[in-house]
């Protein structure tokens, strides 16, 4: 699989990575054996980039990755994690002492002395404008606790603020055919500054897979049930903030645009891969089959201008008004 450099870091990541939120929590139940089989299928398909966080299953996702890599010492996998969501979301909690404590815990969970990449995990907006926060992150680099740092953001405005910081290696942002606003300013700014872009929620929480109907019922412990209106965290993390019923209707139209040989999910991933400035896209997977199919999108032909135009038209007609004013 092709690899791209993660911005200023100089390190490389497969163009399709693996998001591991679902291996920890919030997507229904996933047993340990199934989680390990997903990781195995991903790397056998060419994936070299895993994205996790200290709050995914209260560390379970990090620990699962560590166990998998211990059993596969020949692998060279870039592991990005996140920190900041283990405390009340107020700017005052984003300080060096907390960073060190969170970092210690993630290093233990992942079984490493130094983390490849640590991202602030969608912190309160004022954090991005606080010099002391980035001074503290620089300190973690100087102490060799982390190799580099980035941010995971909710809004385009937050992304642009972070990109202006000289030490930021990457920005993780929601980007998919139902969330196009980052194409306007964020991706060009990141490319110019040499900042990597990690595209998350690429399938709009599964909407873009074309598998769901208005009658689909998700488990009670799945965020697609309990956070559909932003009850527990930012609504944009669930179905990209798109109203579920209208999103299902738009997804049917999206699926009809898939060229021969593409699944709807692969169409969404291929669309993201083609956007200038994207470093890697991190779909999750609940089964080995999903992991393999996601990775296969990297080898599919580029989408035609006709298909790209049709996807844009669908977004403009059905989705844009719902999401662009908020994120």
PDB file of C-alpha atoms in Angstrom:
ATOM      1  CA  UNK A   1       0.000   0.000   0.000  1.00  0.00           C
ATOM      2  CA  UNK A   2       1.192   3.526  -0.724  1.00  0.00           C
ATOM      3  CA  UNK A   3       2.508   5.520   2.214  1.00  0.00           C
ATOM      4  CA  UNK A   4       2.599   9.276   2.737  1.00  0.00           C
ATOM      5  CA  UNK A   5       4.700  11.443   5.038  1.00  0.00           C
ATOM      6  CA  UNK A   6       2.890  12.713   8.127  1.00  0.00           C
ATOM      7  CA  UNK A   7       3.557  16.407   7.739  1.00  0.00           C
ATOM      8  CA  UNK A   8       6.558  17.835   9.556  1.00  0.00           C
ATOM      9  CA  UNK A   9       7.323  14.549  11.284  1.00  0.00           C
ATOM     10  CA  UNK A  10       9.094  12.881   8.392  1.00  0.00           C
ATOM     11  CA  UNK A  11       7.454   9.599   9.392  1.00  0.00           C
ATOM     12  CA  UNK A  12       5.230   7.678   7.031  1.00  0.00           C
ATOM     13  CA  UNK A  13       1.758   6.175   7.240  1.00  0.00           C
ATOM     14  CA  UNK A  14      -0.242   3.948   4.921  1.00  0.00           C
ATOM     15  CA  UNK A  15      -2.845   5.927   2.991  1.00  0.00           C
ATOM     16  CA  UNK A  16      -5.499   3.755   4.622  1.00  0.00           C
ATOM     17  CA  UNK A  17      -4.896   3.300   8.330  1.00  0.00           C
ATOM     18  CA  UNK A  18      -7.050   1.740  11.017  1.00  0.00           C
ATOM     19  CA  UNK A  19      -9.119   3.622  13.561  1.00  0.00           C
ATOM     20  CA  UNK A  20      -9.482   1.570  16.746  1.00  0.00           C
ATOM     21  CA  UNK A  21     -12.225   3.354  18.684  1.00  0.00           C
ATOM     22  CA  UNK A  22     -14.502   0.402  18.030  1.00  0.00           C
ATOM     23  CA  UNK A  23     -11.978  -2.025  19.537  1.00  0.00           C
ATOM     24  CA  UNK A  24     -12.316  -0.296  22.895  1.00  0.00           C
ATOM     25  CA  UNK A  25     -15.903   0.826  23.359  1.00  0.00           C
ATOM     26  CA  UNK A  26     -18.921   2.778  22.131  1.00  0.00           C
ATOM     27  CA  UNK A  27     -19.721   0.598  19.109  1.00  0.00           C
ATOM     28  CA  UNK A  28     -21.414  -2.316  20.839  1.00  0.00           C
ATOM     29  CA  UNK A  29     -19.504  -5.348  22.091  1.00  0.00           C
ATOM     30  CA  UNK A  30     -16.260  -6.537  20.472  1.00  0.00           C
ATOM     31  CA  UNK A  31     -14.462  -9.497  22.041  1.00  0.00           C
ATOM     32  CA  UNK A  32     -10.681  -9.663  22.351  1.00  0.00           C
ATOM     33  CA  UNK A  33     -10.261 -12.441  19.787  1.00  0.00           C
ATOM     34  CA  UNK A  34     -12.224 -10.501  17.178  1.00  0.00           C
ATOM     35  CA  UNK A  35     -10.279  -7.327  17.935  1.00  0.00           C
ATOM     36  CA  UNK A  36      -6.958  -9.093  17.361  1.00  0.00           C
ATOM     37  CA  UNK A  37      -8.228 -10.615  14.132  1.00  0.00           C
ATOM     38  CA  UNK A  38      -9.153  -7.134  12.879  1.00  0.00           C
ATOM     39  CA  UNK A  39      -5.639  -5.855  13.610  1.00  0.00           C
ATOM     40  CA  UNK A  40      -4.121  -8.880  11.897  1.00  0.00           C
ATOM     41  CA  UNK A  41      -6.279  -8.480   8.797  1.00  0.00           C
ATOM     42  CA  UNK A  42      -5.397  -4.792   8.569  1.00  0.00           C
ATOM     43  CA  UNK A  43      -1.621  -5.300   8.642  1.00  0.00           C
ATOM     44  CA  UNK A  44      -1.814  -8.235   6.249  1.00  0.00           C
ATOM     45  CA  UNK A  45      -3.603  -5.842   3.884  1.00  0.00           C
ATOM     46  CA  UNK A  46      -0.790  -3.287   4.052  1.00  0.00           C
ATOM     47  CA  UNK A  47      -1.949  -0.999   6.882  1.00  0.00           C
ATOM     48  CA  UNK A  48       0.967   0.544   8.806  1.00  0.00           C
ATOM     49  CA  UNK A  49      -0.897   3.196  10.837  1.00  0.00           C
ATOM     50  CA  UNK A  50      -3.115   2.625  13.872  1.00  0.00           C
ATOM     51  CA  UNK A  51      -5.018   5.421  15.603  1.00  0.00           C
ATOM     52  CA  UNK A  52      -6.217   4.979  19.177  1.00  0.00           C
ATOM     53  CA  UNK A  53      -6.865   6.995  22.342  1.00  0.00           C
ATOM     54  CA  UNK A  54      -6.467   6.587  26.083  1.00  0.00           C
ATOM     55  CA  UNK A  55     -10.247   6.726  26.602  1.00  0.00           C
ATOM     56  CA  UNK A  56     -11.204   4.050  24.075  1.00  0.00           C
ATOM     57  CA  UNK A  57     -12.485   1.418  26.472  1.00  0.00           C
ATOM     58  CA  UNK A  58     -10.586   3.164  29.293  1.00  0.00           C
ATOM     59  CA  UNK A  59      -7.299   1.995  27.774  1.00  0.00           C
ATOM     60  CA  UNK A  60      -8.528  -1.291  26.326  1.00  0.00           C
ATOM     61  CA  UNK A  61      -7.841  -0.225  22.732  1.00  0.00           C
ATOM     62  CA  UNK A  62      -4.256   0.778  23.555  1.00  0.00           C
ATOM     63  CA  UNK A  63      -3.691  -2.466  25.477  1.00  0.00           C
ATOM     64  CA  UNK A  64      -5.120  -4.567  22.643  1.00  0.00           C
ATOM     65  CA  UNK A  65      -2.750  -2.934  20.168  1.00  0.00           C
ATOM     66  CA  UNK A  66       0.182  -3.515  22.525  1.00  0.00           C
ATOM     67  CA  UNK A  67      -0.676  -7.197  22.904  1.00  0.00           C
ATOM     68  CA  UNK A  68      -0.984  -7.606  19.160  1.00  0.00           C
ATOM     69  CA  UNK A  69       2.358  -5.923  18.432  1.00  0.00           C
ATOM     70  CA  UNK A  70       4.142  -7.956  21.104  1.00  0.00           C
ATOM     71  CA  UNK A  71       3.155 -11.043  19.170  1.00  0.00           C
ATOM     72  CA  UNK A  72       4.317  -9.551  15.852  1.00  0.00           C
ATOM     73  CA  UNK A  73       7.737  -8.000  16.594  1.00  0.00           C
ATOM     74  CA  UNK A  74       8.633  -7.978  12.890  1.00  0.00           C
ATOM     75  CA  UNK A  75       6.004  -5.317  12.156  1.00  0.00           C
ATOM     76  CA  UNK A  76       6.797  -1.614  11.809  1.00  0.00           C
ATOM     77  CA  UNK A  77       3.511   0.010  12.794  1.00  0.00           C
ATOM     78  CA  UNK A  78       3.088   3.722  13.502  1.00  0.00           C
ATOM     79  CA  UNK A  79       0.740   4.096  16.483  1.00  0.00           C
ATOM     80  CA  UNK A  80      -0.935   7.424  17.185  1.00  0.00           C
ATOM     81  CA  UNK A  81      -2.839   7.907  20.416  1.00  0.00           C
ATOM     82  CA  UNK A  82      -4.733  10.786  22.014  1.00  0.00           C
ATOM     83  CA  UNK A  83      -5.079  12.356  25.433  1.00  0.00           C
ATOM     84  CA  UNK A  84      -7.252  14.854  27.245  1.00  0.00           C
ATOM     85  CA  UNK A  85     -10.695  13.294  27.558  1.00  0.00           C
ATOM     86  CA  UNK A  86     -10.135  11.630  30.920  1.00  0.00           C
ATOM     87  CA  UNK A  87     -10.959  14.803  32.839  1.00  0.00           C
ATOM     88  CA  UNK A  88     -13.582  17.543  32.845  1.00  0.00           C
ATOM     89  CA  UNK A  89     -13.367  19.446  29.590  1.00  0.00           C
ATOM     90  CA  UNK A  90     -12.125  22.790  30.864  1.00  0.00           C
ATOM     91  CA  UNK A  91      -8.974  24.511  29.575  1.00  0.00           C
ATOM     92  CA  UNK A  92      -7.434  24.539  33.068  1.00  0.00           C
ATOM     93  CA  UNK A  93      -6.948  20.768  32.902  1.00  0.00           C
ATOM     94  CA  UNK A  94      -4.640  21.001  29.889  1.00  0.00           C
ATOM     95  CA  UNK A  95      -1.395  21.459  31.817  1.00  0.00           C
ATOM     96  CA  UNK A  96       2.009  19.771  31.903  1.00  0.00           C
ATOM     97  CA  UNK A  97       1.426  17.723  35.071  1.00  0.00           C
ATOM     98  CA  UNK A  98      -1.693  16.175  33.588  1.00  0.00           C
ATOM     99  CA  UNK A  99       0.046  15.641  30.260  1.00  0.00           C
ATOM    100  CA  UNK A 100       2.821  13.709  31.986  1.00  0.00           C
ATOM    101  CA  UNK A 101       0.338  11.569  33.924  1.00  0.00           C
ATOM    102  CA  UNK A 102      -1.716  10.775  30.809  1.00  0.00           C
ATOM    103  CA  UNK A 103       1.457  10.102  28.861  1.00  0.00           C
ATOM    104  CA  UNK A 104       2.752   7.701  31.520  1.00  0.00           C
ATOM    105  CA  UNK A 105      -0.500   5.760  31.374  1.00  0.00           C
ATOM    106  CA  UNK A 106      -0.534   5.503  27.576  1.00  0.00           C
ATOM    107  CA  UNK A 107       3.114   4.432  27.479  1.00  0.00           C
ATOM    108  CA  UNK A 108       2.292   1.672  29.968  1.00  0.00           C
ATOM    109  CA  UNK A 109      -0.781   0.637  28.001  1.00  0.00           C
ATOM    110  CA  UNK A 110       1.140   0.526  24.732  1.00  0.00           C
ATOM    111  CA  UNK A 111       4.287  -0.968  26.263  1.00  0.00           C
ATOM    112  CA  UNK A 112       6.692   1.630  24.869  1.00  0.00           C
ATOM    113  CA  UNK A 113       9.129   4.187  26.252  1.00  0.00           C
ATOM    114  CA  UNK A 114       8.207   6.840  23.698  1.00  0.00           C
ATOM    115  CA  UNK A 115       4.936   7.338  21.868  1.00  0.00           C
ATOM    116  CA  UNK A 116       5.055   7.864  18.099  1.00  0.00           C
ATOM    117  CA  UNK A 117       2.400  10.585  18.042  1.00  0.00           C
ATOM    118  CA  UNK A 118       0.172  12.049  20.741  1.00  0.00           C
ATOM    119  CA  UNK A 119      -2.837  14.151  19.770  1.00  0.00           C
ATOM    120  CA  UNK A 120      -4.875  16.442  21.969  1.00  0.00           C
ATOM    121  CA  UNK A 121      -8.277  14.780  21.881  1.00  0.00           C
ATOM    122  CA  UNK A 122     -10.763  17.432  20.750  1.00  0.00           C
ATOM    123  CA  UNK A 123     -10.050  19.766  23.681  1.00  0.00           C
ATOM    124  CA  UNK A 124     -12.017  22.925  24.522  1.00  0.00           C
ATOM    125  CA  UNK A 125     -11.580  25.535  21.813  1.00  0.00           C
ATOM    126  CA  UNK A 126      -9.480  27.977  23.931  1.00  0.00           C
ATOM    127  CA  UNK A 127      -6.788  25.285  24.315  1.00  0.00           C
ATOM    128  CA  UNK A 128      -5.694  25.756  20.701  1.00  0.00           C
ATOM    129  CA  UNK A 129      -4.838  29.412  21.423  1.00  0.00           C
ATOM    130  CA  UNK A 130      -2.963  28.820  24.688  1.00  0.00           C
ATOM    131  CA  UNK A 131       0.814  29.106  24.377  1.00  0.00           C
ATOM    132  CA  UNK A 132       1.414  27.202  27.620  1.00  0.00           C
ATOM    133  CA  UNK A 133      -0.327  24.127  26.213  1.00  0.00           C
ATOM    134  CA  UNK A 134       2.049  23.908  23.302  1.00  0.00           C
ATOM    135  CA  UNK A 135       5.034  24.706  25.500  1.00  0.00           C
ATOM    136  CA  UNK A 136       4.016  21.698  27.598  1.00  0.00           C
ATOM    137  CA  UNK A 137       3.781  19.504  24.510  1.00  0.00           C
ATOM    138  CA  UNK A 138       7.244  20.678  23.460  1.00  0.00           C
ATOM    139  CA  UNK A 139       8.452  19.625  26.902  1.00  0.00           C
ATOM    140  CA  UNK A 140       7.120  16.099  26.362  1.00  0.00           C
ATOM    141  CA  UNK A 141       9.138  15.933  23.140  1.00  0.00           C
ATOM    142  CA  UNK A 142      12.255  17.243  24.912  1.00  0.00           C
ATOM    143  CA  UNK A 143      11.792  14.629  27.639  1.00  0.00           C
ATOM    144  CA  UNK A 144      11.564  11.956  24.905  1.00  0.00           C
ATOM    145  CA  UNK A 145       8.155  10.842  26.111  1.00  0.00           C
ATOM    146  CA  UNK A 146       6.709  11.475  22.656  1.00  0.00           C
ATOM    147  CA  UNK A 147       8.256  11.725  19.225  1.00  0.00           C
ATOM    148  CA  UNK A 148       5.805  14.366  18.039  1.00  0.00           C
ATOM    149  CA  UNK A 149       2.386  15.809  18.709  1.00  0.00           C
ATOM    150  CA  UNK A 150      -0.749  16.798  16.873  1.00  0.00           C
ATOM    151  CA  UNK A 151      -4.365  17.667  17.525  1.00  0.00           C
ATOM    152  CA  UNK A 152      -7.741  16.125  16.868  1.00  0.00           C
ATOM    153  CA  UNK A 153     -10.336  18.811  16.216  1.00  0.00           C
ATOM    154  CA  UNK A 154     -14.077  19.229  15.853  1.00  0.00           C
ATOM    155  CA  UNK A 155     -14.170  22.388  13.716  1.00  0.00           C
ATOM    156  CA  UNK A 156     -12.357  23.862  10.768  1.00  0.00           C
ATOM    157  CA  UNK A 157     -11.598  26.994  12.790  1.00  0.00           C
ATOM    158  CA  UNK A 158      -9.832  24.899  15.430  1.00  0.00           C
ATOM    159  CA  UNK A 159      -7.838  23.155  12.721  1.00  0.00           C
ATOM    160  CA  UNK A 160      -6.637  26.426  11.222  1.00  0.00           C
ATOM    161  CA  UNK A 161      -5.545  27.698  14.646  1.00  0.00           C
ATOM    162  CA  UNK A 162      -3.584  24.507  15.274  1.00  0.00           C
ATOM    163  CA  UNK A 163      -1.943  24.482  11.839  1.00  0.00           C
ATOM    164  CA  UNK A 164      -0.394  27.873  12.645  1.00  0.00           C
ATOM    165  CA  UNK A 165       1.510  26.304  15.581  1.00  0.00           C
ATOM    166  CA  UNK A 166       5.062  25.447  14.462  1.00  0.00           C
ATOM    167  CA  UNK A 167       5.295  22.231  16.486  1.00  0.00           C
ATOM    168  CA  UNK A 168       2.066  20.637  15.320  1.00  0.00           C
ATOM    169  CA  UNK A 169       2.819  17.637  13.107  1.00  0.00           C
ATOM    170  CA  UNK A 170      -0.725  16.586  12.279  1.00  0.00           C
ATOM    171  CA  UNK A 171      -4.376  17.535  12.448  1.00  0.00           C
ATOM    172  CA  UNK A 172      -7.058  14.890  12.697  1.00  0.00           C
ATOM    173  CA  UNK A 173     -10.396  16.070  11.366  1.00  0.00           C
ATOM    174  CA  UNK A 174     -13.712  14.640  10.198  1.00  0.00           C
ATOM    175  CA  UNK A 175     -13.614  14.451   6.405  1.00  0.00           C
ATOM    176  CA  UNK A 176     -15.883  12.432   4.136  1.00  0.00           C
ATOM    177  CA  UNK A 177     -18.377  12.945   1.299  1.00  0.00           C
ATOM    178  CA  UNK A 178     -20.903  14.150   3.900  1.00  0.00           C
ATOM    179  CA  UNK A 179     -18.397  16.564   5.520  1.00  0.00           C
ATOM    180  CA  UNK A 180     -16.601  18.574   2.827  1.00  0.00           C
ATOM    181  CA  UNK A 181     -15.947  21.902   4.512  1.00  0.00           C
ATOM    182  CA  UNK A 182     -12.280  21.042   5.342  1.00  0.00           C
ATOM    183  CA  UNK A 183     -11.561  21.079   1.602  1.00  0.00           C
ATOM    184  CA  UNK A 184     -12.081  24.846   1.460  1.00  0.00           C
ATOM    185  CA  UNK A 185      -9.327  26.094   3.783  1.00  0.00           C
ATOM    186  CA  UNK A 186      -8.029  23.407   6.136  1.00  0.00           C
ATOM    187  CA  UNK A 187      -6.445  21.026   3.645  1.00  0.00           C
ATOM    188  CA  UNK A 188      -4.764  23.783   1.598  1.00  0.00           C
ATOM    189  CA  UNK A 189      -3.423  25.424   4.777  1.00  0.00           C
ATOM    190  CA  UNK A 190      -2.115  22.121   6.111  1.00  0.00           C
ATOM    191  CA  UNK A 191      -0.421  21.278   2.831  1.00  0.00           C
ATOM    192  CA  UNK A 192       1.256  24.683   2.685  1.00  0.00           C
ATOM    193  CA  UNK A 193       2.441  24.426   6.309  1.00  0.00           C
ATOM    194  CA  UNK A 194       3.638  20.831   6.005  1.00  0.00           C
ATOM    195  CA  UNK A 195       1.085  19.504   8.490  1.00  0.00           C
ATOM    196  CA  UNK A 196      -0.322  16.015   8.036  1.00  0.00           C
ATOM    197  CA  UNK A 197      -4.065  15.440   7.743  1.00  0.00           C
ATOM    198  CA  UNK A 198      -5.581  12.357   9.367  1.00  0.00           C
ATOM    199  CA  UNK A 199      -9.141  11.952   8.062  1.00  0.00           C
ATOM    200  CA  UNK A 200     -11.474  10.406  10.617  1.00  0.00           C
ATOM    201  CA  UNK A 201     -15.139   9.311  10.604  1.00  0.00           C
ATOM    202  CA  UNK A 202     -14.658   8.574   6.895  1.00  0.00           C
ATOM    203  CA  UNK A 203     -17.848   6.552   6.557  1.00  0.00           C
ATOM    204  CA  UNK A 204     -20.008   8.916   8.633  1.00  0.00           C
ATOM    205  CA  UNK A 205     -20.361   6.266  11.363  1.00  0.00           C
ATOM    206  CA  UNK A 206     -21.341   3.705   8.749  1.00  0.00           C
ATOM    207  CA  UNK A 207     -23.944   5.779   6.919  1.00  0.00           C
ATOM    208  CA  UNK A 208     -21.815   5.832   3.785  1.00  0.00           C
ATOM    209  CA  UNK A 209     -21.518   2.049   3.782  1.00  0.00           C
ATOM    210  CA  UNK A 210     -25.098   1.908   2.513  1.00  0.00           C
ATOM    211  CA  UNK A 211     -25.945  -0.865   4.997  1.00  0.00           C
ATOM    212  CA  UNK A 212     -28.441   0.978   7.178  1.00  0.00           C
ATOM    213  CA  UNK A 213     -32.105   1.822   6.831  1.00  0.00           C
ATOM    214  CA  UNK A 214     -34.399   4.057   8.847  1.00  0.00           C
ATOM    215  CA  UNK A 215     -35.434   0.949  10.773  1.00  0.00           C
ATOM    216  CA  UNK A 216     -31.899  -0.087  11.784  1.00  0.00           C
ATOM    217  CA  UNK A 217     -31.553  -0.414  15.563  1.00  0.00           C
ATOM    218  CA  UNK A 218     -28.102  -0.020  17.103  1.00  0.00           C
ATOM    219  CA  UNK A 219     -27.153  -1.463  20.524  1.00  0.00           C
ATOM    220  CA  UNK A 220     -27.786   0.681  23.593  1.00  0.00           C
ATOM    221  CA  UNK A 221     -24.005   0.941  24.226  1.00  0.00           C
ATOM    222  CA  UNK A 222     -23.352   2.147  20.668  1.00  0.00           C
ATOM    223  CA  UNK A 223     -22.854   5.916  20.285  1.00  0.00           C
ATOM    224  CA  UNK A 224     -25.101   5.777  17.229  1.00  0.00           C
ATOM    225  CA  UNK A 225     -27.894   5.237  19.731  1.00  0.00           C
ATOM    226  CA  UNK A 226     -26.911   7.318  22.745  1.00  0.00           C
ATOM    227  CA  UNK A 227     -25.140  10.248  21.066  1.00  0.00           C
ATOM    228  CA  UNK A 228     -27.305  10.783  18.002  1.00  0.00           C
ATOM    229  CA  UNK A 229     -28.107  14.329  19.122  1.00  0.00           C
ATOM    230  CA  UNK A 230     -24.843  15.083  20.933  1.00  0.00           C
ATOM    231  CA  UNK A 231     -25.990  13.882  24.340  1.00  0.00           C
ATOM    232  CA  UNK A 232     -22.553  12.577  25.438  1.00  0.00           C
ATOM    233  CA  UNK A 233     -19.997  14.327  23.206  1.00  0.00           C
ATOM    234  CA  UNK A 234     -19.910  16.412  20.060  1.00  0.00           C
ATOM    235  CA  UNK A 235     -22.774  15.456  17.763  1.00  0.00           C
ATOM    236  CA  UNK A 236     -20.433  15.666  14.785  1.00  0.00           C
ATOM    237  CA  UNK A 237     -18.740  12.448  15.863  1.00  0.00           C
ATOM    238  CA  UNK A 238     -21.963  10.503  15.226  1.00  0.00           C
ATOM    239  CA  UNK A 239     -23.072  10.238  11.590  1.00  0.00           C
ATOM    240  CA  UNK A 240     -20.868  13.326  10.966  1.00  0.00           C
ATOM    241  CA  UNK A 241     -23.649  15.401  12.522  1.00  0.00           C
ATOM    242  CA  UNK A 242     -26.074  14.512   9.757  1.00  0.00           C
ATOM    243  CA  UNK A 243     -29.697  13.821  10.701  1.00  0.00           C
ATOM    244  CA  UNK A 244     -30.024  10.048  10.576  1.00  0.00           C
ATOM    245  CA  UNK A 245     -33.188   9.730   8.526  1.00  0.00           C
ATOM    246  CA  UNK A 246     -32.147  12.209   5.856  1.00  0.00           C
ATOM    247  CA  UNK A 247     -28.646  10.737   5.967  1.00  0.00           C
ATOM    248  CA  UNK A 248     -29.991   7.288   5.129  1.00  0.00           C
ATOM    249  CA  UNK A 249     -31.807   8.750   2.140  1.00  0.00           C
ATOM    250  CA  UNK A 250     -28.675  10.550   0.940  1.00  0.00           C
ATOM    251  CA  UNK A 251     -26.627   7.377   1.468  1.00  0.00           C
ATOM    252  CA  UNK A 252     -28.876   5.478  -0.932  1.00  0.00           C
ATOM    253  CA  UNK A 253     -28.162   8.081  -3.594  1.00  0.00           C
ATOM    254  CA  UNK A 254     -24.448   7.991  -2.726  1.00  0.00           C
ATOM    255  CA  UNK A 255     -24.289   4.202  -3.087  1.00  0.00           C
ATOM    256  CA  UNK A 256     -25.741   4.474  -6.596  1.00  0.00           C
ATOM    257  CA  UNK A 257     -22.675   6.524  -7.604  1.00  0.00           C
ATOM    258  CA  UNK A 258     -20.218   3.696  -6.887  1.00  0.00           C
ATOM    259  CA  UNK A 259     -18.359   2.624 -10.051  1.00  0.00           C
ATOM    260  CA  UNK A 260     -18.232  -1.033 -10.976  1.00  0.00           C
ATOM    261  CA  UNK A 261     -15.982  -2.910  -8.564  1.00  0.00           C
ATOM    262  CA  UNK A 262     -16.466  -0.423  -5.705  1.00  0.00           C
ATOM    263  CA  UNK A 263     -18.569  -0.878  -2.599  1.00  0.00           C
ATOM    264  CA  UNK A 264     -20.171   2.326  -1.265  1.00  0.00           C
ATOM    265  CA  UNK A 265     -17.663   2.335   1.622  1.00  0.00           C
ATOM    266  CA  UNK A 266     -14.761   2.023  -0.783  1.00  0.00           C
ATOM    267  CA  UNK A 267     -16.182   4.882  -2.838  1.00  0.00           C
ATOM    268  CA  UNK A 268     -16.119   7.089   0.268  1.00  0.00           C
ATOM    269  CA  UNK A 269     -12.565   6.045   1.169  1.00  0.00           C
ATOM    270  CA  UNK A 270     -11.287   6.486  -2.386  1.00  0.00           C
ATOM    271  CA  UNK A 271     -12.854   9.969  -2.473  1.00  0.00           C
ATOM    272  CA  UNK A 272     -10.949  10.921   0.691  1.00  0.00           C
ATOM    273  CA  UNK A 273      -7.635   9.451  -0.497  1.00  0.00           C
ATOM    274  CA  UNK A 274      -7.846  11.590  -3.644  1.00  0.00           C
ATOM    275  CA  UNK A 275      -8.201  14.902  -1.799  1.00  0.00           C
ATOM    276  CA  UNK A 276      -4.949  16.922  -1.991  1.00  0.00           C
ATOM    277  CA  UNK A 277      -3.350  17.241   1.432  1.00  0.00           C
ATOM    278  CA  UNK A 278      -4.751  14.064   2.986  1.00  0.00           C
ATOM    279  CA  UNK A 279      -2.077  11.894   4.581  1.00  0.00           C
ATOM    280  CA  UNK A 280      -4.118   8.932   5.791  1.00  0.00           C
ATOM    281  CA  UNK A 281      -7.737   7.958   6.347  1.00  0.00           C
ATOM    282  CA  UNK A 282      -8.644   5.873   9.404  1.00  0.00           C
ATOM    283  CA  UNK A 283     -11.807   3.806   8.976  1.00  0.00           C
ATOM    284  CA  UNK A 284     -12.696   1.497  11.815  1.00  0.00           C
ATOM    285  CA  UNK A 285     -13.544  -2.157  11.333  1.00  0.00           C
ATOM    286  CA  UNK A 286     -15.511  -4.615  13.427  1.00  0.00           C
ATOM    287  CA  UNK A 287     -14.480  -7.692  11.445  1.00  0.00           C
ATOM    288  CA  UNK A 288     -11.469  -8.890   9.436  1.00  0.00           C
ATOM    289  CA  UNK A 289     -13.578  -8.707   6.288  1.00  0.00           C
ATOM    290  CA  UNK A 290     -14.279  -5.018   6.853  1.00  0.00           C
ATOM    291  CA  UNK A 291     -10.600  -4.326   7.539  1.00  0.00           C
ATOM    292  CA  UNK A 292      -9.561  -5.996   4.290  1.00  0.00           C
ATOM    293  CA  UNK A 293     -12.232  -4.245   2.241  1.00  0.00           C
ATOM    294  CA  UNK A 294     -11.278  -0.850   3.663  1.00  0.00           C
ATOM    295  CA  UNK A 295      -7.601  -1.389   2.895  1.00  0.00           C
ATOM    296  CA  UNK A 296      -8.443  -2.498  -0.639  1.00  0.00           C
ATOM    297  CA  UNK A 297      -9.784   0.989  -1.398  1.00  0.00           C
ATOM    298  CA  UNK A 298      -6.174   2.189  -1.639  1.00  0.00           C
ATOM    299  CA  UNK A 299      -5.613   0.087  -4.764  1.00  0.00           C
ATOM    300  CA  UNK A 300      -8.816   1.006  -6.583  1.00  0.00           C
ATOM    301  CA  UNK A 301      -8.709   3.304  -9.624  1.00  0.00           C
ATOM    302  CA  UNK A 302      -8.996   7.040  -9.125  1.00  0.00           C
ATOM    303  CA  UNK A 303     -12.505   8.386  -9.357  1.00  0.00           C
ATOM    304  CA  UNK A 304     -13.488  10.146 -12.548  1.00  0.00           C
ATOM    305  CA  UNK A 305     -14.364  13.814 -12.706  1.00  0.00           C
ATOM    306  CA  UNK A 306     -17.924  12.768 -13.477  1.00  0.00           C
ATOM    307  CA  UNK A 307     -18.151  10.790 -10.229  1.00  0.00           C
ATOM    308  CA  UNK A 308     -16.466  13.528  -8.200  1.00  0.00           C
ATOM    309  CA  UNK A 309     -18.916  16.094  -9.579  1.00  0.00           C
ATOM    310  CA  UNK A 310     -21.881  13.869  -8.760  1.00  0.00           C
ATOM    311  CA  UNK A 311     -20.663  13.413  -5.169  1.00  0.00           C
ATOM    312  CA  UNK A 312     -20.277  17.173  -4.773  1.00  0.00           C
ATOM    313  CA  UNK A 313     -23.752  17.754  -6.169  1.00  0.00           C
ATOM    314  CA  UNK A 314     -25.231  15.279  -3.689  1.00  0.00           C
ATOM    315  CA  UNK A 315     -23.479  17.009  -0.817  1.00  0.00           C
ATOM    316  CA  UNK A 316     -24.589  20.448  -1.918  1.00  0.00           C
ATOM    317  CA  UNK A 317     -28.225  19.376  -2.307  1.00  0.00           C
ATOM    318  CA  UNK A 318     -28.723  17.161   0.730  1.00  0.00           C
ATOM    319  CA  UNK A 319     -26.000  17.654   3.340  1.00  0.00           C
ATOM    320  CA  UNK A 320     -24.199  20.989   3.202  1.00  0.00           C
ATOM    321  CA  UNK A 321     -26.859  23.051   4.932  1.00  0.00           C
ATOM    322  CA  UNK A 322     -26.946  20.602   7.869  1.00  0.00           C
ATOM    323  CA  UNK A 323     -23.234  20.618   8.719  1.00  0.00           C
ATOM    324  CA  UNK A 324     -21.248  23.556   7.388  1.00  0.00           C
ATOM    325  CA  UNK A 325     -22.569  26.159   9.779  1.00  0.00           C
ATOM    326  CA  UNK A 326     -21.627  24.088  12.837  1.00  0.00           C
ATOM    327  CA  UNK A 327     -18.250  22.575  12.051  1.00  0.00           C
TER     328      UNK A 327
END
